[in-house]
Amino acid sequence: MKNLILIRHAKSNWDLPLPDKERSITSSGIKKSIKVANKSINSINPSVKIWCSSAKRTQLTAKIFLNCWNINEEKIEVKEELYTFDCNKLEEIVKSCPNKCENLILFGHNSAITDFVNKFGNKFVSNVPTSGLVSINFDATNWATITKGTTQTIIFPSEN
């Protein structure tokens, strides 16, 4: 069994004229990330592998979640290739995960996340919002061969 948790970065800050990868997150985004992280704490396996896009906003979001989950930030592996908005590229990255890893968390971007969730999960999601989390289980032993999985958890900041 493989478990994948996809988390979209917190609301990005557009106040300063910065390159896309350098944008930070808003105070509202911080609060929403904390809310989702606290609601998801019981879904997190401590032996999880954590991959994160190289964008500043995804790294900041990952640090907020890990802080709430009481997981050391050193577990974050920044992956340049996760700075993608394309579902096919995201699929390629997920399928490259080492098979000894059972639990993977990815911090990334839309529309790749929403498209991936709808391609591989069994529940339709019109849009994974900023700070949103979706967990999918796969009845597989090999990441490279994952197909349609079962959507286990959906936590969006606007809910509850």
Short mmCIF file of C-alpha atoms in Angstrom, two decimals:
data_model
loop_
_atom_site.label_atom_id
_atom_site.label_comp_id
_atom_site.label_asym_id
_atom_site.label_seq_id
_atom_site.Cartn_x
_atom_site.Cartn_y
_atom_site.Cartn_z
CA MET A 1 0.00 0.00 0.00
CA LYS A 2 1.28 3.45 -0.95
CA ASN A 3 -0.09 6.68 0.50
CA LEU A 4 0.36 10.05 -1.17
CA ILE A 5 -0.56 13.37 0.40
CA LEU A 6 -0.65 16.37 -1.92
CA ILE A 7 -0.60 19.84 -0.39
CA ARG A 8 -0.95 23.04 -2.35
CA HIS A 9 1.17 25.94 -1.12
CA ALA A 10 -0.37 28.69 1.00
CA LYS A 11 -1.80 31.84 -0.56
CA SER A 12 1.07 33.65 -2.24
CA ASN A 13 1.90 37.28 -1.68
CA TRP A 14 1.74 39.49 -4.77
CA ASP A 15 2.58 42.77 -2.97
CA LEU A 16 6.17 42.96 -4.22
CA PRO A 17 7.29 42.71 -7.86
CA LEU A 18 9.21 39.45 -7.45
CA PRO A 19 9.86 36.54 -9.80
CA ASP A 20 7.23 33.80 -9.35
CA LYS A 21 9.58 31.42 -7.51
CA GLU A 22 10.52 34.11 -4.98
CA ARG A 23 7.03 35.07 -3.84
CA SER A 24 6.30 34.57 -0.14
CA ILE A 25 2.96 33.75 1.51
CA THR A 26 0.34 35.99 3.09
CA SER A 27 -0.56 36.10 6.78
CA SER A 28 -3.95 34.65 5.82
CA GLY A 29 -2.11 31.82 4.04
CA ILE A 30 -0.11 31.11 7.19
CA LYS A 31 -3.29 30.89 9.30
CA LYS A 32 -5.01 28.60 6.80
CA SER A 33 -1.96 26.32 6.60
CA ILE A 34 -1.88 26.02 10.38
CA LYS A 35 -5.60 25.19 10.40
CA VAL A 36 -5.23 22.42 7.78
CA ALA A 37 -2.04 21.06 9.38
CA ASN A 38 -3.71 20.82 12.78
CA LYS A 39 -6.75 19.06 11.29
CA SER A 40 -4.52 16.55 9.47
CA ILE A 41 -2.07 15.72 12.24
CA ASN A 42 -3.64 12.28 12.89
CA SER A 43 -3.23 11.34 9.20
CA ILE A 44 0.54 11.77 9.17
CA ASN A 45 2.88 8.79 9.40
CA PRO A 46 6.12 9.84 11.15
CA SER A 47 8.20 7.82 8.66
CA VAL A 48 6.90 9.91 5.77
CA LYS A 49 9.10 11.16 2.93
CA ILE A 50 8.56 14.87 2.22
CA TRP A 51 9.23 16.45 -1.17
CA CYS A 52 8.76 20.13 -1.85
CA SER A 53 8.89 22.42 -4.87
CA SER A 54 11.82 24.84 -5.06
CA ALA A 55 9.47 27.84 -4.92
CA LYS A 56 9.77 29.91 -1.75
CA ARG A 57 6.01 29.74 -1.04
CA THR A 58 5.96 25.93 -1.07
CA GLN A 59 8.98 25.70 1.21
CA LEU A 60 7.43 28.14 3.69
CA THR A 61 4.17 26.17 3.59
CA ALA A 62 6.02 22.89 4.18
CA LYS A 63 7.79 24.36 7.22
CA ILE A 64 4.46 25.49 8.70
CA PHE A 65 2.92 22.03 8.28
CA LEU A 66 5.96 20.21 9.65
CA ASN A 67 6.10 22.55 12.65
CA CYS A 68 2.45 21.76 13.44
CA TRP A 69 3.10 18.04 12.97
CA ASN A 70 6.22 18.18 15.15
CA ILE A 71 8.40 16.82 12.33
CA ASN A 72 11.93 18.15 11.83
CA GLU A 73 12.24 20.52 8.85
CA GLU A 74 15.37 18.65 7.80
CA LYS A 75 13.06 15.94 6.38
CA ILE A 76 12.10 18.34 3.56
CA GLU A 77 13.72 17.41 0.25
CA VAL A 78 13.53 20.36 -2.13
CA LYS A 79 13.04 19.12 -5.68
CA GLU A 80 13.42 21.56 -8.55
CA GLU A 81 11.25 19.40 -10.81
CA LEU A 82 8.27 19.89 -8.44
CA TYR A 83 8.13 23.50 -9.57
CA THR A 84 5.57 22.42 -12.14
CA PHE A 85 1.97 23.21 -12.97
CA ASP A 86 1.61 20.15 -15.25
CA CYS A 87 -0.12 16.95 -14.10
CA ASN A 88 1.95 14.69 -16.37
CA LYS A 89 5.18 16.02 -14.89
CA LEU A 90 3.80 15.60 -11.37
CA GLU A 91 2.81 12.02 -12.20
CA GLU A 92 6.33 11.33 -13.45
CA ILE A 93 7.80 12.70 -10.19
CA VAL A 94 5.45 10.64 -7.98
CA LYS A 95 6.21 7.50 -9.97
CA SER A 96 9.94 8.08 -9.41
CA CYS A 97 9.58 7.69 -5.63
CA PRO A 98 11.69 4.84 -4.23
CA ASN A 99 9.56 1.78 -3.51
CA LYS A 100 10.88 1.44 0.04
CA CYS A 101 8.90 4.61 0.77
CA GLU A 102 5.29 3.85 1.73
CA ASN A 103 4.19 7.39 2.62
CA LEU A 104 4.98 10.46 0.50
CA ILE A 105 3.95 14.07 1.01
CA LEU A 106 4.35 16.55 -1.85
CA PHE A 107 4.09 20.32 -1.48
CA GLY A 108 3.41 21.81 -4.90
CA HIS A 109 1.33 23.88 -7.25
CA ASN A 110 -1.94 24.00 -9.13
CA SER A 111 -3.19 23.06 -11.66
CA ALA A 112 -0.95 20.00 -11.39
CA ILE A 113 -2.31 19.03 -7.97
CA THR A 114 -6.01 19.32 -8.84
CA ASP A 115 -5.50 17.48 -12.13
CA PHE A 116 -3.51 14.71 -10.39
CA VAL A 117 -6.15 14.31 -7.67
CA ASN A 118 -8.86 13.91 -10.30
CA LYS A 119 -6.81 11.53 -12.44
CA PHE A 120 -5.72 9.24 -9.59
CA GLY A 121 -8.29 9.75 -6.83
CA ASN A 122 -11.83 8.39 -6.81
CA LYS A 123 -13.54 11.63 -5.71
CA PHE A 124 -13.86 14.62 -8.03
CA VAL A 125 -12.43 17.87 -6.69
CA SER A 126 -13.17 21.00 -8.71
CA ASN A 127 -10.15 22.83 -7.28
CA VAL A 128 -7.63 22.13 -4.54
CA PRO A 129 -7.37 25.57 -2.89
CA THR A 130 -4.25 27.10 -1.44
CA SER A 131 -3.26 25.24 1.75
CA GLY A 132 -5.55 22.38 0.67
CA LEU A 133 -4.62 18.76 1.40
CA VAL A 134 -5.71 15.59 -0.39
CA SER A 135 -4.60 12.08 0.56
CA ILE A 136 -4.81 9.14 -1.86
CA ASN A 137 -4.10 5.47 -1.08
CA PHE A 138 -2.86 3.16 -3.81
CA ASP A 139 -3.16 -0.61 -3.67
CA ALA A 140 0.36 -1.00 -5.06
CA THR A 141 3.84 -1.99 -3.97
CA ASN A 142 5.58 -0.04 -6.72
CA TRP A 143 5.15 3.73 -7.19
CA ALA A 144 5.93 3.40 -10.90
CA THR A 145 2.82 1.28 -11.46
CA ILE A 146 0.23 3.24 -9.47
CA THR A 147 -3.16 3.58 -11.11
CA LYS A 148 -6.49 4.79 -9.79
CA GLY A 149 -6.40 5.03 -6.01
CA THR A 150 -8.83 5.76 -3.20
CA THR A 151 -9.17 9.32 -1.98
CA GLN A 152 -8.87 9.03 1.80
CA THR A 153 -8.78 12.57 3.13
CA ILE A 154 -9.71 15.98 1.81
CA ILE A 155 -9.03 18.96 4.06
CA PHE A 156 -9.57 22.46 2.75
CA PRO A 157 -9.11 25.57 4.90
CA SER A 158 -12.59 26.92 4.16
CA GLU A 159 -14.30 23.83 5.57
CA ASN A 160 -15.29 23.58 9.25
#
